[in-house]
Tab-separated table of C-alpha atoms and ligand atoms in Angstrom:
chain	number	residue	atom	x	y	z
D	1	MET	CA	60.912	71.786	101.624
D	2	TRP	CA	59.007	74.463	99.666
D	3	ALA	CA	55.520	73.403	100.816
D	4	GLY	CA	54.503	76.989	101.633
D	5	ARG	CA	54.158	78.087	98.010
D	6	PHE	CA	52.366	75.010	96.669
D	7	SER	CA	48.784	73.782	96.967
D	8	LYS	CA	49.563	70.141	96.326
D	9	ALA	CA	52.434	67.717	96.485
D	10	SER	CA	54.382	66.802	93.367
D	11	GLU	CA	53.677	63.500	91.659
D	12	LYS	CA	55.999	60.614	92.446
D	13	ILE	CA	56.925	60.301	88.774
D	14	ALA	CA	57.959	63.979	88.743
D	15	ASP	CA	60.009	63.549	91.929
D	16	ASP	CA	61.800	60.557	90.486
D	17	PHE	CA	62.520	62.382	87.256
D	18	ASN	CA	63.816	65.398	89.160
D	19	SER	CA	65.955	63.488	91.626
D	20	SER	CA	69.720	63.320	91.388
D	21	ILE	CA	70.568	61.503	94.613
D	22	SER	CA	71.253	58.237	92.784
D	23	PHE	CA	74.395	59.825	91.331
D	24	ASP	CA	75.202	62.965	93.331
D	25	GLN	CA	75.479	60.863	96.519
D	26	LYS	CA	79.091	60.377	95.410
D	27	MET	CA	79.686	63.932	96.660
D	28	TYR	CA	78.501	63.409	100.250
D	29	ARG	CA	81.941	63.964	101.744
D	30	GLN	CA	82.409	67.197	99.830
D	31	ASP	CA	78.918	68.371	100.718
D	32	ILE	CA	79.651	67.885	104.414
D	33	GLN	CA	83.121	69.402	104.108
D	34	GLY	CA	81.585	72.475	102.415
D	35	SER	CA	78.872	72.767	105.055
D	36	LEU	CA	81.440	72.572	107.850
D	37	ALA	CA	83.420	75.414	106.269
D	38	HIS	CA	80.250	77.440	105.707
D	39	ALA	CA	79.182	76.929	109.336
D	40	ALA	CA	82.620	77.945	110.634
D	41	MET	CA	82.391	81.109	108.543
D	42	LEU	CA	78.851	81.857	109.791
D	43	LEU	CA	80.162	81.517	113.353
D	44	SER	CA	83.167	83.724	112.662
D	45	VAL	CA	81.031	86.599	111.389
D	46	GLY	CA	78.477	86.198	114.177
D	47	ILE	CA	75.583	84.765	112.143
D	48	LEU	CA	75.596	81.462	114.039
D	49	THR	CA	75.857	81.121	117.813
D	50	LYS	CA	78.542	78.914	119.277
D	51	ALA	CA	75.847	76.495	120.486
D	52	ASP	CA	74.260	76.154	117.031
D	53	TYR	CA	77.677	75.809	115.439
D	54	THR	CA	78.667	73.029	117.840
D	55	ALA	CA	75.404	71.218	117.197
D	56	ILE	CA	75.920	71.489	113.432
D	57	VAL	CA	79.501	70.212	113.621
D	58	ASP	CA	78.478	67.281	115.831
D	59	GLY	CA	75.528	66.489	113.591
D	60	LEU	CA	77.507	66.651	110.338
D	61	SER	CA	80.411	64.654	111.780
D	62	GLY	CA	77.980	61.981	112.907
D	63	ILE	CA	76.341	61.857	109.478
D	64	LEU	CA	79.739	61.595	107.823
D	65	SER	CA	80.874	58.678	109.938
D	66	ASP	CA	77.502	56.950	109.634
D	67	LEU	CA	77.571	57.278	105.837
D	68	ASP	CA	81.194	56.100	105.763
D	69	SER	CA	80.408	53.067	107.894
D	70	GLY	CA	77.133	52.297	106.167
D	71	ALA	CA	75.115	52.815	109.376
D	72	LEU	CA	73.182	55.499	107.494
D	73	SER	CA	72.022	54.902	103.944
D	74	PHE	CA	70.918	57.393	101.336
D	75	ASP	CA	67.209	58.090	101.082
D	76	GLU	CA	66.382	57.402	97.456
D	77	ASN	CA	63.324	59.637	97.826
D	78	ALA	CA	65.418	62.703	98.627
D	79	GLU	CA	65.777	65.114	95.732
D	80	ASP	CA	69.516	65.352	95.943
D	81	ILE	CA	72.479	64.890	98.267
D	82	HIS	CA	72.222	68.459	99.577
D	83	MET	CA	68.563	68.092	100.623
D	84	PHE	CA	69.252	64.674	102.090
D	85	ILE	CA	72.094	65.806	104.325
D	86	GLU	CA	70.280	68.961	105.444
D	87	ALA	CA	67.143	66.967	106.295
D	88	GLU	CA	69.165	64.363	108.169
D	89	LEU	CA	71.006	67.083	110.068
D	90	THR	CA	67.765	68.758	111.073
D	91	LYS	CA	66.419	65.371	112.155
D	92	ARG	CA	69.466	64.975	114.394
D	93	VAL	CA	70.025	68.477	115.815
D	94	GLY	CA	66.755	70.352	115.276
D	95	ASP	CA	66.665	74.101	114.607
D	96	ALA	CA	70.441	74.498	114.395
D	97	GLY	CA	70.250	72.304	111.277
D	98	LYS	CA	67.693	74.666	109.751
D	99	ARG	CA	70.069	77.602	110.299
D	100	LEU	CA	72.916	76.071	108.272
D	101	HIS	CA	71.474	77.146	104.937
D	102	THR	CA	71.593	80.864	105.895
D	103	ALA	CA	73.374	82.892	103.194
D	104	ARG	CA	73.633	79.843	100.928
D	105	SER	CA	71.688	78.316	98.065
D	106	ARG	CA	71.838	74.871	96.559
D	107	ASN	CA	73.080	76.645	93.462
D	108	ASP	CA	76.371	77.683	95.027
D	109	GLN	CA	76.386	74.560	97.185
D	110	VAL	CA	76.321	72.191	94.218
D	111	ALA	CA	78.844	74.369	92.378
D	112	LEU	CA	81.146	74.048	95.379
D	113	ASP	CA	80.651	70.316	95.900
D	114	LEU	CA	81.358	69.494	92.276
D	115	ARG	CA	84.523	71.586	92.247
D	116	LEU	CA	85.774	69.902	95.411
D	117	TYR	CA	84.909	66.467	94.083
D	118	MET	CA	86.451	66.951	90.661
D	119	ARG	CA	89.549	68.573	92.134
D	120	GLU	CA	90.225	65.374	94.056
D	121	GLU	CA	89.411	63.013	91.219
D	122	ALA	CA	91.451	64.993	88.697
D	123	GLY	CA	94.351	64.937	91.171
D	124	GLU	CA	94.088	61.147	91.113
D	125	VAL	CA	94.205	61.194	87.303
D	126	VAL	CA	97.457	63.173	87.479
D	127	ALA	CA	98.918	60.650	89.937
D	128	LEU	CA	97.925	57.740	87.664
D	129	LEU	CA	99.353	59.482	84.599
D	130	LYS	CA	102.657	59.940	86.398
D	131	LYS	CA	102.713	56.271	87.313
D	132	LEU	CA	101.959	55.249	83.759
D	133	THR	CA	104.620	57.554	82.344
D	134	LEU	CA	107.138	55.975	84.723
D	135	ALA	CA	106.107	52.485	83.625
D	136	VAL	CA	106.530	53.398	79.966
D	137	LEU	CA	109.827	55.110	80.749
D	138	LYS	CA	111.125	51.975	82.468
D	139	GLN	CA	110.390	49.924	79.336
D	140	ALA	CA	112.069	52.622	77.260
D	141	LYS	CA	115.208	52.538	79.415
D	142	GLU	CA	115.443	48.780	78.928
D	143	ASN	CA	115.122	49.127	75.163
D	144	VAL	CA	117.498	51.907	74.196
D	145	HIS	CA	119.259	49.470	71.846
D	146	THR	CA	116.203	47.535	70.674
D	147	ILE	CA	115.838	48.248	66.974
D	148	MET	CA	112.421	48.079	65.357
D	149	PRO	CA	110.943	49.383	62.134
D	150	GLY	CA	109.427	52.833	62.468
D	151	TYR	CA	106.310	53.213	60.363
D	152	THR	CA	104.499	55.795	58.320
D	153	HIS	CA	101.198	54.802	56.665
D	154	LEU	CA	101.762	51.556	58.602
D	155	GLN	CA	104.479	50.793	56.023
D	156	ARG	CA	107.997	50.145	57.275
D	157	ALA	CA	109.762	53.483	56.966
D	158	GLN	CA	113.022	53.924	58.896
D	159	PRO	CA	114.701	52.060	61.731
D	160	ILE	CA	114.102	53.457	65.206
D	161	THR	CA	114.522	52.054	68.677
D	162	PHE	CA	111.674	50.728	70.753
D	163	ALA	CA	112.753	53.305	73.343
D	164	GLN	CA	112.203	56.139	70.865
D	165	HIS	CA	108.727	54.828	70.068
D	166	LEU	CA	107.797	54.490	73.744
D	167	LEU	CA	109.212	57.903	74.599
D	168	ALA	CA	106.770	59.443	72.126
D	169	TYR	CA	103.996	58.232	74.448
D	170	CYS	CA	105.845	59.621	77.472
D	171	MET	CA	105.781	63.057	75.816
D	172	MET	CA	102.035	62.775	75.208
D	173	PHE	CA	101.407	61.770	78.807
D	174	LEU	CA	103.555	64.632	80.098
D	175	ARG	CA	101.387	67.050	78.107
D	176	ASP	CA	98.279	65.322	79.445
D	177	ILE	CA	99.530	65.860	82.988
D	178	THR	CA	100.042	69.583	82.432
D	179	ARG	CA	96.668	69.898	80.709
D	180	VAL	CA	94.886	68.501	83.763
D	181	GLN	CA	97.062	70.613	86.045
D	182	ASP	CA	96.222	73.747	84.039
D	183	ALA	CA	92.515	73.047	84.391
D	184	LEU	CA	92.991	72.364	88.109
D	185	ALA	CA	94.755	75.688	88.611
D	186	ARG	CA	91.999	77.611	86.823
D	187	MET	CA	89.129	75.866	88.598
D	188	ASN	CA	90.551	76.277	92.082
D	189	VAL	CA	88.329	79.173	93.189
D	190	SER	CA	85.380	78.976	95.541
D	191	PRO	CA	81.874	79.682	94.239
D	192	LEU	CA	80.359	79.566	97.742
D	193	GLY	CA	78.770	82.858	98.692
D	194	SER	CA	77.404	83.413	95.182
D	195	CYS	CA	74.207	82.147	96.838
D	196	ALA	CA	71.250	81.736	94.456
D	197	LEU	CA	72.872	84.075	91.907
D	198	ALA	CA	73.065	87.613	93.312
D	199	GLY	CA	75.135	87.221	96.469
D	200	THR	CA	73.657	87.992	99.864
D	201	THR	CA	72.831	90.815	102.278
D	202	TYR	CA	74.597	88.901	105.081
D	203	PRO	CA	78.119	90.024	105.994
D	204	ILE	CA	79.659	86.716	104.891
D	205	ASP	CA	83.384	86.122	104.492
D	206	ARG	CA	83.890	84.262	101.255
D	207	ASP	CA	87.670	84.279	101.541
D	208	PHE	CA	87.446	82.523	104.908
D	209	VAL	CA	85.554	79.636	103.272
D	210	ALA	CA	87.868	79.590	100.279
D	211	GLU	CA	90.946	79.362	102.455
D	212	ASN	CA	89.384	76.751	104.707
D	213	LEU	CA	88.700	74.545	101.673
D	214	GLY	CA	92.111	74.983	100.031
D	215	PHE	CA	91.003	77.276	97.201
D	216	ASP	CA	93.303	79.952	95.802
D	217	GLY	CA	90.534	82.548	95.862
D	218	VAL	CA	86.840	83.093	95.112
D	219	CYS	CA	84.792	83.343	91.914
D	220	MET	CA	84.661	87.107	91.354
D	221	ASN	CA	81.104	87.259	89.990
D	222	SER	CA	78.167	85.631	91.721
D	223	VAL	CA	76.211	84.988	88.507
D	224	ASP	CA	79.275	83.343	86.971
D	225	GLY	CA	79.930	81.508	90.218
D	226	VAL	CA	76.703	79.499	89.945
D	227	SER	CA	76.647	79.249	86.124
D	228	ASP	CA	80.189	78.177	85.390
D	229	ARG	CA	80.837	74.594	84.391
D	230	ASP	CA	83.836	75.439	82.199
D	231	TYR	CA	86.041	73.366	84.441
D	232	CYS	CA	83.946	70.260	83.715
D	233	VAL	CA	84.390	70.842	79.998
D	234	GLU	CA	88.099	71.525	80.406
D	235	LEU	CA	88.626	68.377	82.428
D	236	GLU	CA	86.482	66.268	80.108
D	237	SER	CA	88.425	67.593	77.182
D	238	ALA	CA	91.754	66.804	78.850
D	239	PHE	CA	90.377	63.337	79.681
D	240	ALA	CA	89.207	62.868	76.075
D	241	LEU	CA	92.729	63.563	74.859
D	242	ILE	CA	94.208	61.161	77.423
D	243	MET	CA	91.866	58.536	76.003
D	244	THR	CA	92.988	59.397	72.464
D	245	HIS	CA	96.556	58.677	73.507
D	246	LEU	CA	95.648	55.498	75.375
D	247	SER	CA	93.577	54.385	72.401
D	248	ARG	CA	96.411	54.863	69.905
D	249	PHE	CA	98.747	53.021	72.263
D	250	SER	CA	96.133	50.260	72.639
D	251	GLU	CA	95.817	49.924	68.898
D	252	GLU	CA	99.579	49.465	68.595
D	253	ILE	CA	99.700	46.952	71.438
D	254	ILE	CA	96.916	44.981	69.764
D	255	LEU	CA	98.795	45.009	66.460
D	256	TRP	CA	102.115	44.218	68.107
D	257	SER	CA	100.536	41.241	69.917
D	258	SER	CA	99.233	39.702	66.688
D	259	TRP	CA	101.048	36.851	64.931
D	260	GLU	CA	101.551	39.212	62.001
D	261	PHE	CA	103.803	41.448	64.143
D	262	LYS	CA	104.690	39.569	67.342
D	263	PHE	CA	106.672	42.553	68.668
D	264	VAL	CA	105.401	42.191	72.226
D	265	GLU	CA	103.969	39.528	74.464
D	266	LEU	CA	101.378	40.676	76.981
D	267	ASP	CA	101.352	38.949	80.334
D	268	ASP	CA	98.759	36.174	80.585
D	269	ALA	CA	97.248	38.021	83.531
D	270	TYR	CA	96.212	40.878	81.243
D	271	THR	CA	94.850	38.891	78.328
D	272	THR	CA	91.958	36.513	77.741
D	273	GLY	CA	91.344	33.333	75.812
D	274	SER	CA	88.541	32.333	73.511
D	275	SER	CA	85.577	30.162	74.471
D	276	ILE	CA	85.943	28.176	71.245
D	277	MET	CA	89.434	28.660	69.787
D	278	PRO	CA	91.980	27.059	72.145
D	279	GLN	CA	94.969	28.841	70.580
D	280	LYS	CA	93.686	32.368	71.162
D	281	LYS	CA	95.262	34.979	73.401
D	282	ASN	CA	93.421	38.249	73.042
D	283	SER	CA	94.434	41.735	74.147
D	284	ASP	CA	91.041	42.481	75.676
D	285	MET	CA	92.316	45.136	78.095
D	286	ALA	CA	93.775	47.237	75.299
D	287	GLU	CA	90.680	46.685	73.145
D	288	LEU	CA	88.413	47.822	75.963
D	289	VAL	CA	90.463	50.955	76.526
D	290	ARG	CA	90.192	51.695	72.809
D	291	GLY	CA	86.459	51.017	73.000
D	292	LYS	CA	85.847	53.149	76.085
D	293	THR	CA	87.415	56.152	74.384
D	294	GLY	CA	84.125	56.782	72.613
D	295	ARG	CA	82.165	57.272	75.797
D	296	VAL	CA	84.663	59.766	77.170
D	297	TYR	CA	84.316	61.768	73.939
D	298	GLY	CA	80.547	61.460	74.377
D	299	ASP	CA	80.716	62.822	77.925
D	300	LEU	CA	82.540	65.916	76.685
D	301	LEU	CA	80.016	66.505	73.935
D	302	ALA	CA	77.077	65.929	76.295
D	303	THR	CA	78.349	68.628	78.658
D	304	LEU	CA	79.127	71.126	75.898
D	305	THR	CA	75.694	70.599	74.371
D	306	MET	CA	73.949	70.807	77.744
D	307	LEU	CA	75.536	74.200	78.353
D	308	LYS	CA	75.283	75.863	74.973
D	309	GLY	CA	71.735	77.184	75.158
D	310	LEU	CA	71.498	77.960	78.847
D	311	PRO	CA	70.600	81.471	79.922
D	312	LEU	CA	72.406	82.641	83.049
D	313	ALA	CA	72.350	81.699	85.880
D	314	TYR	CA	71.404	78.231	87.234
D	315	ASN	CA	69.094	75.982	85.210
D	316	LYS	CA	68.108	72.472	86.144
D	317	ASP	CA	69.718	71.248	82.929
D	318	MET	CA	72.968	71.644	84.812
D	319	GLN	CA	72.153	68.661	86.991
D	320	GLU	CA	73.121	66.671	83.885
D	321	ASP	CA	76.755	67.771	84.276
D	322	LYS	CA	77.445	65.212	86.961
D	323	GLU	CA	76.767	61.883	85.292
D	324	ALA	CA	78.853	62.959	82.312
D	325	VAL	CA	81.822	64.292	84.224
D	326	PHE	CA	81.740	61.403	86.720
D	327	ASP	CA	81.652	58.853	83.907
D	328	SER	CA	84.468	60.646	82.154
D	329	VAL	CA	86.797	60.732	85.159
D	330	GLU	CA	85.958	57.218	86.303
D	331	THR	CA	86.538	55.764	82.850
D	332	VAL	CA	89.899	57.510	82.513
D	333	GLN	CA	90.969	56.342	85.965
D	334	LYS	CA	89.969	52.753	85.200
D	335	CYS	CA	91.773	52.778	81.865
D	336	LEU	CA	94.939	54.265	83.365
D	337	GLY	CA	94.645	51.790	86.230
D	338	ILE	CA	94.697	48.779	83.892
D	339	PHE	CA	97.275	50.244	81.519
D	340	ILE	CA	99.951	50.616	84.192
D	341	PRO	CA	100.335	46.911	85.070
D	342	MET	CA	99.709	45.901	81.456
D	343	ILE	CA	102.734	47.968	80.394
D	344	GLU	CA	104.814	46.943	83.404
D	345	THR	CA	104.375	43.250	82.558
D	346	MET	CA	104.637	43.529	78.771
D	347	THR	CA	107.614	41.715	77.222
D	348	PRO	CA	109.182	43.205	74.095
D	349	LEU	CA	110.207	40.498	71.603
D	350	LYS	CA	113.421	42.130	70.474
D	351	GLU	CA	114.495	39.530	67.878
D	352	ASN	CA	111.178	39.814	66.080
D	353	MET	CA	111.422	43.588	65.997
D	354	TYR	CA	114.942	43.322	64.624
D	355	ALA	CA	113.940	40.758	62.010
D	356	ALA	CA	111.111	43.021	60.863
D	357	ALA	CA	113.496	45.969	60.696
D	358	LYS	CA	115.768	43.910	58.429
D	359	LYS	CA	112.989	43.649	55.884
D	360	GLY	CA	111.240	46.467	54.075
D	361	PHE	CA	114.322	48.398	52.885
D	362	ILE	CA	114.030	50.797	55.797
D	363	ASN	CA	117.685	51.757	55.374
D	364	ALA	CA	117.012	53.123	51.865
D	365	THR	CA	117.017	56.751	53.069
D	366	ASP	CA	120.415	56.184	54.623
D	367	LEU	CA	121.717	54.672	51.392
D	368	ALA	CA	120.562	57.795	49.544
D	369	ASP	CA	122.193	59.956	52.232
D	370	TYR	CA	125.424	57.978	51.647
D	371	LEU	CA	125.523	59.139	48.040
D	372	THR	CA	124.387	62.656	48.932
D	373	LYS	CA	127.260	63.030	51.364
D	374	LYS	CA	129.567	62.161	48.438
D	375	GLY	CA	128.160	65.050	46.429
D	376	VAL	CA	125.238	63.476	44.541
D	377	PRO	CA	122.178	65.799	44.719
D	378	PHE	CA	119.594	64.197	47.027
D	379	ARG	CA	116.927	63.824	44.294
D	380	SER	CA	119.387	61.994	42.036
D	381	ALA	CA	120.555	59.793	44.895
D	382	TYR	CA	116.891	59.078	45.706
D	383	LYS	CA	116.342	57.874	42.115
D	384	ILE	CA	119.439	55.648	42.053
D	385	VAL	CA	118.466	54.036	45.350
D	386	GLY	CA	114.886	53.602	44.145
D	387	GLU	CA	116.203	51.575	41.198
D	388	ILE	CA	118.449	49.537	43.485
D	389	VAL	CA	115.471	48.735	45.721
D	390	GLY	CA	113.494	47.705	42.634
D	391	ALA	CA	116.328	45.369	41.580
D	392	CYS	CA	116.541	43.864	45.078
D	393	ILE	CA	112.796	43.200	45.138
D	394	GLN	CA	113.129	41.369	41.796
D	395	LYS	CA	115.944	39.218	43.171
D	396	GLY	CA	114.281	38.723	46.505
D	397	ILE	CA	117.275	40.111	48.446
D	398	THR	CA	117.872	42.943	50.917
D	399	LEU	CA	120.113	45.967	50.369
D	400	ASP	CA	122.996	44.476	52.320
D	401	GLU	CA	122.832	41.289	50.256
D	402	MET	CA	123.507	43.104	46.971
D	403	SER	CA	127.117	42.820	45.765
D	404	LEU	CA	129.438	45.802	45.552
D	405	GLU	CA	129.887	45.227	41.783
D	406	GLU	CA	126.169	45.605	41.277
D	407	TYR	CA	126.154	48.752	43.392
D	408	ARG	CA	129.034	50.215	41.367
D	409	GLU	CA	127.173	49.514	38.122
D	410	ARG	CA	124.709	52.132	39.309
D	411	SER	CA	127.205	54.582	40.802
D	412	PRO	CA	131.012	54.452	40.985
D	413	LEU	CA	130.775	56.364	44.265
D	414	PHE	CA	129.680	53.214	46.106
D	415	GLU	CA	132.485	51.647	48.133
D	416	GLU	CA	132.867	48.815	50.627
D	417	ASP	CA	131.933	51.099	53.556
D	418	LEU	CA	128.358	51.346	52.271
D	419	TYR	CA	127.550	48.111	54.093
D	420	THR	CA	128.412	49.511	57.515
D	421	GLU	CA	126.702	52.770	56.612
D	422	ILE	CA	123.397	51.018	55.940
D	423	SER	CA	123.539	48.598	58.854
D	424	LEU	CA	120.545	49.126	61.131
D	425	GLU	CA	122.877	49.939	64.027
D	426	THR	CA	124.498	52.727	62.022
D	427	CYS	CA	121.158	54.044	60.762
D	428	VAL	CA	120.026	54.462	64.368
D	429	GLY	CA	123.388	55.379	65.890
D	430	LYS	CA	124.110	58.061	63.322
D	431	ARG	CA	120.874	59.907	63.940
D	432	ILE	CA	122.383	62.889	65.726
D	433	SER	CA	119.656	65.517	65.494
D	434	LYS	CA	118.011	66.601	68.713
D	435	GLY	CA	114.941	64.504	69.467
D	436	SER	CA	115.987	61.786	67.014
D	437	THR	CA	116.153	58.048	67.609
D	438	GLY	CA	119.964	58.299	68.055
D	439	TYR	CA	121.309	56.948	71.339
D	440	LYS	CA	122.400	60.324	72.713
D	441	SER	CA	119.064	61.892	71.911
D	442	VAL	CA	117.207	59.008	73.529
D	443	GLU	CA	119.270	59.380	76.710
D	444	GLU	CA	118.464	63.094	76.691
D	445	GLN	CA	114.781	62.340	76.330
D	446	ILE	CA	114.892	59.864	79.201
D	447	ALA	CA	116.498	62.512	81.422
D	448	PHE	CA	113.909	65.062	80.259
D	449	VAL	CA	110.971	62.813	81.170
D	450	GLU	CA	112.531	61.867	84.489
D	451	GLY	CA	113.103	65.553	85.265
D	452	LYS	CA	109.438	66.313	84.664
D	453	LEU	CA	108.265	63.514	86.914
D	454	LEU	CA	110.449	64.117	89.940
E	501	LIG	N1	70.610	68.644	92.285
E	501	LIG	C1	70.858	69.951	91.747
E	501	LIG	C2	71.938	69.867	90.687
E	501	LIG	O1	72.627	68.935	90.679
E	501	LIG	C3	71.291	70.877	92.818
E	501	LIG	C4	71.001	72.323	92.571
E	501	LIG	C5	69.553	72.559	92.575
E	501	LIG	N2	69.215	73.929	92.550
E	501	LIG	C6	68.009	74.362	92.213
E	501	LIG	N3	67.786	75.596	92.256
E	501	LIG	N4	67.092	73.523	91.837
E	501	LIG	O2	72.087	70.744	89.871
């Protein structure tokens, strides 16, 4: 392509090292879409003749359908997808193909292609997140009255409903959706027309191209237009946080599936056995999601590090953006894709959750509140209840198994109604604060999540 300037050809090993076609071929549709918009603009401002334009459109359309059908395969010796398509076009339509690159550089071309590609893929992430949130919400709706122990420090803490626990994940996923949408809104400007870095002397119409490709506007500075990969970092960072949430959820599903908890049963179709231990049923899908989180974090860090020392404008280092951001988005899509049916088919084991909630004195706060409502200062009530718990542990009984006489030995304010006050149903039902595990609050949360998804 640049033979004029050079006295000898590059070494094969250098070409191979330099080449990106093995991974940027993923963007062939966007490259052709961008070229079609560029050609239409060149025609509209009189840079291309109608005949050349028609030849280019025919040529590019043919290449697109041949690549789609597999009739044309990528030339692994091409430097990148842009060079490959331009060379193929020129092979097919001659000089018109050579005119396509007027008022364009690969620098703004690759910036455009990557934006188009990531816009689509990130849109798919949003769609998957919505589907997952709905799947979690459905489980929540079916478990508004399913009582389980809520934990802090992985110690049983206070009774909550399974719905309340699941809705916490819905809130995370809703934020994840808006984070990706925010990045999408910011990145939706066209870099095409920045050219190599300085713009061009041709009377191009950048807004025409932007509108044609569904952008909200154009990058306002040509140097920034070809240097900016902020949107990759923003998306990778949103994806990293999605993985954090999926990984925490995975960890809980793995724990809940163990014999120690047995709070849920995963469908056989989303678990695996062991090659040696016949009794095993492993939560491999959840473990893999947890495991893949690391590489998505790595992709973010790779891109940040790649960018940090780069002088403006384009540097070849930036070719490294693609493998990272592609890996990041593909991993997130795969993980969301497996999570949705895994959640849809997961069976909550309500009796086990309830039995676990019965143990661990998780109604102790409510017992202290009982005394506090009768005028005992909370700290004093806390101490009395602490001693009662200690006595129960010694006897091997739960709070509701202790007799009223024994309660009254510790405070005359205890009366028969304490037993209903500390029942798990009351502990949950009486939580009236906004956002709490109480039934009204949970219904409000369900409506809130539904409202955000519709
Ligand atoms: N394959 C290159 C990349 O992905 C395309 C841009 C090349 N531009 C250049 N001036 N070498 O970054």
